[in-house]
Coordinates of C-alpha atoms in Angstrom, one line a residue:
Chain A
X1 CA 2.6 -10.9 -30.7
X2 CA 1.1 -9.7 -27.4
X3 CA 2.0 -6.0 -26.4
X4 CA 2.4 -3.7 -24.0
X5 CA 2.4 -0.3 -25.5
X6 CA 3.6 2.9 -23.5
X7 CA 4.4 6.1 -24.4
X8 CA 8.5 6.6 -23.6
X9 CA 8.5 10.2 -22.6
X10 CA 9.9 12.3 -20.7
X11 CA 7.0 13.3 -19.3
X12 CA 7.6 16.1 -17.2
X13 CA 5.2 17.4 -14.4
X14 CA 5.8 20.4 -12.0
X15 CA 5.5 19.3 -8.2
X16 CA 2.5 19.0 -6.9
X17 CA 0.5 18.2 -10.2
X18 CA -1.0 15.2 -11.1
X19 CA 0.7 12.8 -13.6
X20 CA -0.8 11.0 -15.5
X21 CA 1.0 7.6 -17.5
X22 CA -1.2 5.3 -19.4
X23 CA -0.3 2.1 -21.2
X24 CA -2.3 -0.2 -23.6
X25 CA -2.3 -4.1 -24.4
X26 CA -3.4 -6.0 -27.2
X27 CA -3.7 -9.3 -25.8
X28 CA -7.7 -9.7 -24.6
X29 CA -6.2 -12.5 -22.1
X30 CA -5.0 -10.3 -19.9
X31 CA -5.8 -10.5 -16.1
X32 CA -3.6 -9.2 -14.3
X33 CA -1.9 -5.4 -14.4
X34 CA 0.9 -4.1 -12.7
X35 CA 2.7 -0.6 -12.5
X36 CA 6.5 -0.8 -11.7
X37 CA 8.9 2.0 -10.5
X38 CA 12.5 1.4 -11.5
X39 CA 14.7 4.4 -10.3
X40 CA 17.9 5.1 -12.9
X41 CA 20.2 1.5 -11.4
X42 CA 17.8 0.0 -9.5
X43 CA 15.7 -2.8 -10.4
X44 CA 12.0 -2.8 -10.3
X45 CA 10.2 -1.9 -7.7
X46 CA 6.3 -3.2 -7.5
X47 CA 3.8 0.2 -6.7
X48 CA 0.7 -1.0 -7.7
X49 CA -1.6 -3.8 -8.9
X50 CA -5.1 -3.9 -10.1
X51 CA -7.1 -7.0 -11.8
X52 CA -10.8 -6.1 -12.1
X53 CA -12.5 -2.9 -14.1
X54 CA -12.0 0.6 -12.0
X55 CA -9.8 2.4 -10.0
X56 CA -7.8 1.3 -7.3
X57 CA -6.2 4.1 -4.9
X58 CA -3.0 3.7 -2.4
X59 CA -2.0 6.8 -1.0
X60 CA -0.8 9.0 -3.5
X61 CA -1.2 6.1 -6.3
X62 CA -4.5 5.3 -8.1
X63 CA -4.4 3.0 -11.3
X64 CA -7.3 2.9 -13.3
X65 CA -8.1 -0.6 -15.9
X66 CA -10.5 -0.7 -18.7
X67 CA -10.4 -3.8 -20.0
X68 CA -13.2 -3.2 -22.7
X69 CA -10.6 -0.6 -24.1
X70 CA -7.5 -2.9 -23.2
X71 CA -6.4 0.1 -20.9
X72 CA -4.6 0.6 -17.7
X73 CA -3.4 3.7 -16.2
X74 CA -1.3 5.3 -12.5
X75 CA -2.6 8.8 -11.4
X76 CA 0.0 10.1 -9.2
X77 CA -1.6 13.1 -7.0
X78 CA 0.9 15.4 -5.5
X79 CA 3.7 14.7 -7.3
X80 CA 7.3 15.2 -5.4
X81 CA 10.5 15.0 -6.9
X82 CA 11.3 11.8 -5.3
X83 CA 8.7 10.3 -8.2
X84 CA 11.1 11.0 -11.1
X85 CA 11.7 7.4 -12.2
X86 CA 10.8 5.0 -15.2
X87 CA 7.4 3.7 -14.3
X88 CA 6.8 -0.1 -16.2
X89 CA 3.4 -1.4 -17.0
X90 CA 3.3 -5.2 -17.1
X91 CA 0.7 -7.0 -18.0
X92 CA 0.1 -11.2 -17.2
X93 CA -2.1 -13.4 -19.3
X94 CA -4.4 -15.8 -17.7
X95 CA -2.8 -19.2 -17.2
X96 CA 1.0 -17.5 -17.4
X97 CA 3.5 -17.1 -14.7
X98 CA 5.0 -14.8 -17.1
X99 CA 4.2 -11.0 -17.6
X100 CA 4.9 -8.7 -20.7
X101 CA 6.5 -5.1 -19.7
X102 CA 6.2 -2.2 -21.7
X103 CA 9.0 0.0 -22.5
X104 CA 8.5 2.0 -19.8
X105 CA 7.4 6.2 -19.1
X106 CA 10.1 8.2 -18.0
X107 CA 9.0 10.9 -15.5
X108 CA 10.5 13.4 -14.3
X109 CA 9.1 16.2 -11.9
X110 CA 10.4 19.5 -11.3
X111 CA 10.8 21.4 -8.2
Chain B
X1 CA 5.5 -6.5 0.0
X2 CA 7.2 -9.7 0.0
X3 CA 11.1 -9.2 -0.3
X4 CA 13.3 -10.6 -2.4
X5 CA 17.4 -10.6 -2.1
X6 CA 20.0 -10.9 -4.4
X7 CA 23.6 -12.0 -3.7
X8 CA 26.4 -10.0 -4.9
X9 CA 24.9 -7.2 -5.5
X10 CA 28.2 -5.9 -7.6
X11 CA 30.5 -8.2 -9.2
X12 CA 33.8 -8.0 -11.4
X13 CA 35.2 -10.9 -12.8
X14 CA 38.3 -11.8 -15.2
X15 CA 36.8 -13.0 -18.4
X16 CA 36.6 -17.1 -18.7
X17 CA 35.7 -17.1 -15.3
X18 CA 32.3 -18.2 -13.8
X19 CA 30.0 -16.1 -11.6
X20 CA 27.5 -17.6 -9.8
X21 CA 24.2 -15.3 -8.3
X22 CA 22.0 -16.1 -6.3
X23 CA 17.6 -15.2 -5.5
X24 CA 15.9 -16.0 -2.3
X25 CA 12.7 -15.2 -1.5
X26 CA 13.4 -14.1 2.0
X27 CA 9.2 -14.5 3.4
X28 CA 7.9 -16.2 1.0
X29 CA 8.0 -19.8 -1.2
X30 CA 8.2 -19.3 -5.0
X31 CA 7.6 -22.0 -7.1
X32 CA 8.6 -20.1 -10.1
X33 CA 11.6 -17.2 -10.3
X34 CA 12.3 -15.3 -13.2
X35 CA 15.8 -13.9 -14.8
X36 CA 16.0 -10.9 -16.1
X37 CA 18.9 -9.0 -17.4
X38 CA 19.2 -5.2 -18.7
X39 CA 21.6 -3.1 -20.5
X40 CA 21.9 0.8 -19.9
X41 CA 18.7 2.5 -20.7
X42 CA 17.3 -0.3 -22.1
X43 CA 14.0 -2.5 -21.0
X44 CA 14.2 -5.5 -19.1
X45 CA 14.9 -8.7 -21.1
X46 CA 13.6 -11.7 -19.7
X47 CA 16.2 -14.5 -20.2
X48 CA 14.5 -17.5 -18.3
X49 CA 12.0 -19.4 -15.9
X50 CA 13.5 -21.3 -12.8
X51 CA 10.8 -23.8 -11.5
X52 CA 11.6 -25.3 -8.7
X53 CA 12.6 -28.8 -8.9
X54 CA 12.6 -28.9 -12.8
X55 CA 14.6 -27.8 -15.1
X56 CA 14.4 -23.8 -16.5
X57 CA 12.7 -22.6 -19.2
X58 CA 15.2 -20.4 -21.5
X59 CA 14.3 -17.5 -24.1
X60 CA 14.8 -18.0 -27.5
X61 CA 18.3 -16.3 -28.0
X62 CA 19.7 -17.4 -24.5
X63 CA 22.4 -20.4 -24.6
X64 CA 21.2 -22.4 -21.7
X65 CA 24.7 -24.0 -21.6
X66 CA 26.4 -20.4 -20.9
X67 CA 23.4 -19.0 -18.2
X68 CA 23.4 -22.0 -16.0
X69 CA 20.2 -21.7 -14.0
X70 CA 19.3 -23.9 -10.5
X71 CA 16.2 -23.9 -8.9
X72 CA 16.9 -26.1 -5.6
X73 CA 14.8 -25.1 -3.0
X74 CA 11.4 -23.3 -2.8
X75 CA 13.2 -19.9 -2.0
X76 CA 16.4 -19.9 -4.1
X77 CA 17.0 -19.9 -7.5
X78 CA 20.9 -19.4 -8.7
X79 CA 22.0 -18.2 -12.2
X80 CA 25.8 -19.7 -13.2
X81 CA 27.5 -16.9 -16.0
X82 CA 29.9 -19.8 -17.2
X83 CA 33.2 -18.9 -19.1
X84 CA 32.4 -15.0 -18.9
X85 CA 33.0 -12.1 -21.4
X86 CA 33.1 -8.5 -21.5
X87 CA 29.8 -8.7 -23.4
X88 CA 28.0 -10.3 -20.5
X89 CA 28.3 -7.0 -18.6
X90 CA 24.7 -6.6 -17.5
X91 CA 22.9 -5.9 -14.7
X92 CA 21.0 -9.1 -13.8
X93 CA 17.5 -8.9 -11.6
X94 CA 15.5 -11.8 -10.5
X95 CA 12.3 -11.9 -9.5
X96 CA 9.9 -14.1 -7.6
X97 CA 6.3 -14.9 -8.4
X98 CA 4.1 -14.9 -5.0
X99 CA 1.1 -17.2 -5.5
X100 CA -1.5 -15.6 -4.2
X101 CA -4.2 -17.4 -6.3
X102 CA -6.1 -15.1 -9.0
X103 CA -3.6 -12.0 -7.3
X104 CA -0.4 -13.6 -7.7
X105 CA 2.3 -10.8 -7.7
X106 CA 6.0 -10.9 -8.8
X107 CA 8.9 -9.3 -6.6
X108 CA 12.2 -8.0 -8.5
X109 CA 15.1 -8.4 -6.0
X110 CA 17.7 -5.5 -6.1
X111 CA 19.6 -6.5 -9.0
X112 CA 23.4 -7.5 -9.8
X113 CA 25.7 -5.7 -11.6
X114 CA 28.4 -7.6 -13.7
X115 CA 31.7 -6.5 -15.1
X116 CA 33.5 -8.8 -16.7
X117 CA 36.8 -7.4 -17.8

């Protein structure tokens, strides 16, 4: 069964700080890797995407993928209150349309 | 990003009644939309894959003859909750897949929120 592993939380951050969520797979098919804010009743919201080995920045946002280590990560510099959300990692397989969400890293940061 | 609507966004309905919802990629053709649906604090659960001009591909677990799903047109895809019940009360998300070759990208429109009382 191909999975996306993430740790739940809440991870909590003061403003300003760096977070930090990470999020493994197990399928070595992956190709492409996707980080997802969903705000408490909202629906997904697309923040960043990466599909070769390194870092990728956007603004505040830089996701990092090690595909040797079947790892992908978000960096979020400066973080503001507005960032408190669920953040989803999804991960596609080669030759899918579909992708495979993990459960999902509740943040929350504190004034 | 490439924008995707949804239409109601809120819905109550009596239950045995039918509800109809509809996905449009509003700047962009998709081939291939996706339903989701998703209970409170819970993940998303993907229920099936609307390809245009074929017939959907349902998750194991999801009665195809209750979640009616169309795929007419290269930017609509409609999901039909036929003969309703309280225990369909979900909120419902599409989403659209942007083929962008080896960096194809999928879009979750804003959701709809079902009652069914």
């Amino acid at each position: 069964q191909k999975e996306v592993e993430q740790n739940s939380g809440p991870l909590s951050v003061p403003e300003g700080a760096i977070a930090s969520l990470n999020c493994t797979y197990s399928d070595r098919g992956s190709q492409s890797f996707f980080w997802y804010r969903q705000y408490s009743g909202k629906s997904p919201e697309l923040i960043m995407s990466i599909y070769s080995n390194g870092d990728k920045e956007d603004g505040r946002f830089t996701a990092q993928l090690n595909k040797a280590s079947q790892y992908v990560s978000l960096l979020i510099r400066d973080s503001q209150p507005s960032d408190s959300a669920t953040y989803l990692c999804a991960v596609k397989r080669a030759g899918s349309y579909q992708l495979t969400f993990g459960k999902g890293t509740k943040l929350s940061v504190i004034p | 990003g490439a924008v995707v609507s949804q239409h109601p966004s809120r819905v109550i309905c009596k239950s045995g009644t039918s509800v109809k919802i509809e996905c449009r990629s509003l700047d962009f053709q998709a081939t291939t939309m996706f339903w989701y649906r998703q209970f409170p604090k819970q993940s998303l659960m993907l229920m099936a894959t609307s390809n245009e001009g074929s017939k959907a591909t349902y998750e194991q677990g999801v009665e195809k003859d209750k979640f009616l799903i169309n795929h007419a047109s290269l930017t609509l895809s409609t999901l039909t909750v036929t003969s309703a019940h309280p225990e369909d009360s979900s909120f419902y998300i599409c989403s659209a897949r942007h083929d962008r070759g080896l960096q194809e990208t999928q879009y979750f429109g804003p959701g709809t929120r079902l009652l069914v009382l």
